[in-house]
Coordinates of C-alpha atoms in Angstrom, one line a residue:
M1 CA 0.0 0.0 0.0
E2 CA 2.9 2.4 0.7
L3 CA 4.3 1.7 -2.8
V4 CA 0.9 2.4 -4.3
I5 CA 0.5 5.7 -2.4
E6 CA 4.0 6.7 -3.4
R7 CA 3.4 5.9 -7.1
L8 CA 0.0 7.8 -6.9
E9 CA 1.7 10.9 -5.5
E10 CA 4.4 10.8 -8.2
S11 CA 1.8 10.4 -10.9
Q12 CA -0.3 13.3 -9.6
K13 CA 2.8 15.5 -9.6
Y14 CA 3.4 14.6 -13.3
L15 CA -0.2 15.2 -14.1
A16 CA 0.0 18.6 -12.3
Q17 CA 3.0 19.6 -14.5
K18 CA 1.2 18.8 -17.7
Y19 CA -2.0 20.5 -16.5
C20 CA -0.1 23.7 -15.6
L21 CA 1.1 23.7 -19.2
L22 CA -2.5 23.7 -20.4
V23 CA -3.6 26.4 -17.9
L24 CA -0.7 28.7 -18.9
G25 CA -1.2 27.9 -22.6
L26 CA 2.4 27.2 -23.3
G27 CA 2.9 26.3 -27.0
M28 CA -0.8 26.8 -27.9
P29 CA -1.7 30.5 -28.1
D30 CA -4.5 29.8 -30.5
K31 CA -6.3 27.8 -27.8
H32 CA -5.4 29.9 -24.8
H33 CA -8.1 32.4 -23.6
M34 CA -5.5 35.2 -23.5
A35 CA -3.4 34.0 -26.4
C36 CA -0.7 33.0 -24.0
G37 CA -0.3 36.5 -22.7
K38 CA -0.6 38.4 -26.0
E39 CA -4.2 39.5 -25.3
K40 CA -5.2 41.7 -22.3
V41 CA -8.9 40.5 -22.2
S42 CA -9.9 36.9 -21.4
D43 CA -12.0 35.0 -23.9
T44 CA -14.0 33.1 -21.3
Q45 CA -16.1 31.2 -23.8
K46 CA -13.0 29.8 -25.5
D47 CA -11.5 28.9 -22.1
W48 CA -14.7 27.2 -21.0
K49 CA -15.2 25.2 -24.2
F50 CA -11.5 24.0 -24.3
F51 CA -11.4 22.7 -20.7
E52 CA -14.9 21.2 -20.9
A53 CA -13.7 19.2 -24.0
F54 CA -10.5 18.3 -22.2
F55 CA -12.3 17.0 -19.1
T56 CA -14.7 15.0 -21.2
F57 CA -11.8 13.6 -23.2
C58 CA -10.0 12.5 -20.0
T59 CA -13.1 10.9 -18.6
Y60 CA -13.8 8.8 -21.7
V61 CA -10.1 7.8 -22.1
A62 CA -10.0 6.6 -18.5
W63 CA -13.3 4.8 -19.0
V64 CA -11.9 2.9 -22.1
V65 CA -8.7 2.1 -20.2
F66 CA -10.7 0.5 -17.4
R67 CA -12.6 -1.7 -19.9
R68 CA -15.6 0.6 -20.1
Q69 CA -16.5 0.3 -16.5
Y70 CA -17.0 2.8 -13.6
L71 CA -18.0 5.7 -15.8
L72 CA -19.7 7.6 -13.0
E73 CA -16.9 7.1 -10.5
I74 CA -14.3 8.2 -13.1
D75 CA -16.3 11.3 -14.0
E76 CA -16.5 12.2 -10.3
E77 CA -12.8 11.7 -9.8
I78 CA -11.8 13.7 -12.8
G79 CA -14.0 16.5 -11.4
R80 CA -12.3 16.2 -8.0
L81 CA -8.9 16.5 -9.5
F82 CA -9.5 19.4 -11.9
R83 CA -12.5 21.3 -10.5
T84 CA -12.4 20.8 -6.7
N85 CA -15.4 19.3 -4.9
M86 CA -17.2 22.7 -4.8
F87 CA -17.5 22.8 -8.6
N88 CA -17.6 19.0 -9.2
S89 CA -20.8 18.6 -11.2
A90 CA -20.7 14.8 -11.2
R91 CA -20.5 14.7 -7.4
R92 CA -23.2 17.4 -7.1
R93 CA -25.6 15.3 -9.2
R94 CA -24.9 12.2 -7.1
E95 CA -25.5 14.1 -3.8
E96 CA -28.7 15.7 -5.2
E97 CA -30.0 12.3 -6.1
E98 CA -29.2 10.9 -2.7
S99 CA -30.6 13.9 -0.8
G100 CA -33.5 14.5 -3.1
Q101 CA -36.1 12.9 -0.8
E102 CA -34.6 14.6 2.3
K103 CA -34.8 18.1 0.6
R104 CA -38.4 17.6 -0.3
R105 CA -39.2 17.0 3.4
M106 CA -37.4 20.2 4.5
N107 CA -39.2 23.4 5.4
F108 CA -37.9 26.8 4.5
V109 CA -35.9 27.4 7.7
Q110 CA -34.2 24.0 7.4
F111 CA -33.3 24.7 3.8
R112 CA -31.7 28.0 4.7
R113 CA -29.6 26.4 7.4
M114 CA -28.4 23.8 4.9
M115 CA -27.4 26.5 2.4
A116 CA -25.6 28.5 5.0
K117 CA -23.1 25.7 5.4
R118 CA -21.6 26.4 2.0
P119 CA -18.3 28.4 2.0
A120 CA -18.4 32.1 1.4
I121 CA -17.6 33.5 -2.1
K122 CA -14.3 35.0 -0.9
T123 CA -13.2 31.5 0.1
T124 CA -14.5 29.8 -3.0
V125 CA -12.7 32.1 -5.5
H126 CA -9.4 31.2 -3.9
M127 CA -9.9 27.5 -4.0
R128 CA -7.3 25.4 -5.8
S129 CA -7.9 22.0 -7.4
P130 CA -5.8 19.0 -6.2
A131 CA -4.1 19.0 -9.6
L132 CA -2.8 22.6 -9.1
S133 CA -2.2 22.5 -5.3
T134 CA 0.2 19.6 -5.9
L135 CA 2.7 22.1 -7.3
L136 CA 1.2 25.4 -6.1
P137 CA -0.2 24.8 -2.6
S138 CA -2.3 27.5 -1.0
P139 CA -0.9 29.2 2.1
K140 CA -3.1 26.9 4.3
E141 CA -1.7 23.8 2.5
H142 CA 1.8 25.2 2.7
A143 CA 1.4 25.7 6.4
Q144 CA 0.3 22.1 6.7
N145 CA 3.5 21.0 4.9
L146 CA 5.6 23.1 7.3
F147 CA 3.8 21.5 10.2
E148 CA 4.6 18.0 8.9
K149 CA 8.3 19.0 8.4
S150 CA 8.4 20.3 12.0
R151 CA 7.0 17.0 13.2
G152 CA 9.7 15.2 11.3
Q153 CA 12.4 17.3 13.1
M154 CA 10.8 16.3 16.4
G155 CA 11.3 12.6 15.6
V156 CA 7.9 11.9 14.2
P157 CA 8.3 10.1 10.8
I158 CA 6.9 11.7 7.7
Q159 CA 6.3 10.4 4.3
T160 CA 9.6 10.2 2.3
S161 CA 7.9 10.9 -1.0
N162 CA 7.6 14.7 -0.1
Q163 CA 11.4 14.8 0.1
K164 CA 12.0 13.2 -3.3
E165 CA 12.5 15.1 -6.5
L166 CA 9.8 14.8 -9.1
V167 CA 10.3 11.5 -10.9
T168 CA 10.3 11.9 -14.7
Y169 CA 7.7 10.1 -16.8
E170 CA 10.2 7.9 -18.5
S171 CA 11.7 6.6 -15.2
V172 CA 8.3 5.5 -13.8
A173 CA 7.7 1.8 -14.5
M174 CA 4.4 1.4 -16.2
P175 CA 2.3 -1.3 -14.5
I176 CA -0.6 -3.0 -16.1
V177 CA -3.6 -0.8 -15.4
G178 CA -6.8 -1.8 -17.2
I179 CA -5.8 -2.3 -20.8
L180 CA -2.6 -0.3 -20.4
G181 CA 0.4 -2.6 -20.6
E182 CA -1.5 -5.4 -22.3
P183 CA -0.4 -6.5 -25.8
R184 CA -2.2 -4.5 -28.6
S185 CA -2.9 -7.7 -30.4
M186 CA -5.5 -8.6 -27.7
F187 CA -7.7 -5.7 -28.7
D188 CA -9.6 -4.4 -31.7
T189 CA -7.6 -1.5 -33.1
S190 CA -10.7 0.7 -33.8
T191 CA -12.8 0.1 -30.7
L192 CA -10.1 -1.1 -28.2
L193 CA -12.5 -3.8 -27.1
P194 CA -11.0 -7.2 -26.2
N195 CA -10.9 -9.6 -29.1
E196 CA -12.4 -12.3 -26.9
Q197 CA -15.4 -10.2 -26.3
E198 CA -16.0 -9.6 -30.0
Q199 CA -15.6 -13.3 -30.7
A200 CA -18.1 -14.3 -28.1
S201 CA -21.7 -15.2 -28.9
E202 CA -23.5 -12.5 -30.8
P203 CA -25.9 -10.5 -28.6
S204 CA -29.6 -10.0 -29.3
K205 CA -30.6 -7.4 -32.0
R206 CA -31.7 -4.9 -29.3
N207 CA -28.5 -5.2 -27.3
A208 CA -26.4 -5.0 -30.4
S209 CA -28.1 -1.8 -31.5
L210 CA -27.7 -0.3 -28.0
I211 CA -24.0 -1.2 -27.9
S212 CA -23.5 0.2 -31.4
E213 CA -25.3 3.4 -30.5
N214 CA -23.3 3.8 -27.3
N215 CA -20.0 3.2 -29.1
A216 CA -20.9 5.7 -31.8
R217 CA -21.7 8.3 -29.2
V218 CA -18.4 7.7 -27.4
Q219 CA -16.5 7.8 -30.7
E220 CA -18.2 11.1 -31.7
T221 CA -17.4 12.6 -28.3
L222 CA -13.7 11.6 -28.5
E223 CA -13.4 12.9 -32.1
L224 CA -14.9 16.3 -31.0
A225 CA -12.6 16.5 -28.1
M226 CA -9.6 15.6 -30.3
K227 CA -10.5 18.4 -32.7
M228 CA -10.5 20.8 -29.7
L229 CA -7.2 19.5 -28.4
A230 CA -5.5 18.8 -31.7
P231 CA -2.8 21.5 -31.4
V232 CA -1.8 20.3 -27.9
G233 CA -1.6 16.6 -28.7
V234 CA 2.1 16.6 -28.0
L235 CA 1.5 17.6 -24.4
I236 CA -0.8 14.7 -23.6
K237 CA 0.9 11.4 -23.3

């Protein structure tokens, strides 16, 4: 478990580096909302469309990697990494579904008390996503790191991964995760579905049409995202 946590932290640091390149718009002024510093006014619509396409692309790629399972969980985790829980639409939808019955039973006073628990706008605008705070922690997160270092000086062991330099992508051994690390010959080159699954007994006409429709929708979404991200393909490995 310690090795898994260490690899996870290293991977998140690498992800944070690449995400910062996208946020700053390095090497892609035509996609950046301020033309990589050349413009003085932000094009918020361009910025919103680009990152919505990017988050959708990441969600579906991870879904395909994990053999087209756990789509809702992946969508929520992508939202947590890049949006924070406050702006995580997938998590908000799940919580609204879970608390829907409870909200309907609330009176006005109870509803106001629940809404008052949300953080103030001044706090919200300074929130940082886990992807950014990995490299650029907030003052509060930085103080927590200093506290952990002081504990280490007092003899309390701390995680050694915080004291290591960022491991480069090439030096991290690639384990088999989902379909990553598996021989390409085991999968169909166009759908990335396992060959065994395609050679299995043919499904009913209704199931076959649903599967075909779903695959077409996924392919259309990925193609749209690739068009939006085409100039930055070299940044995404």
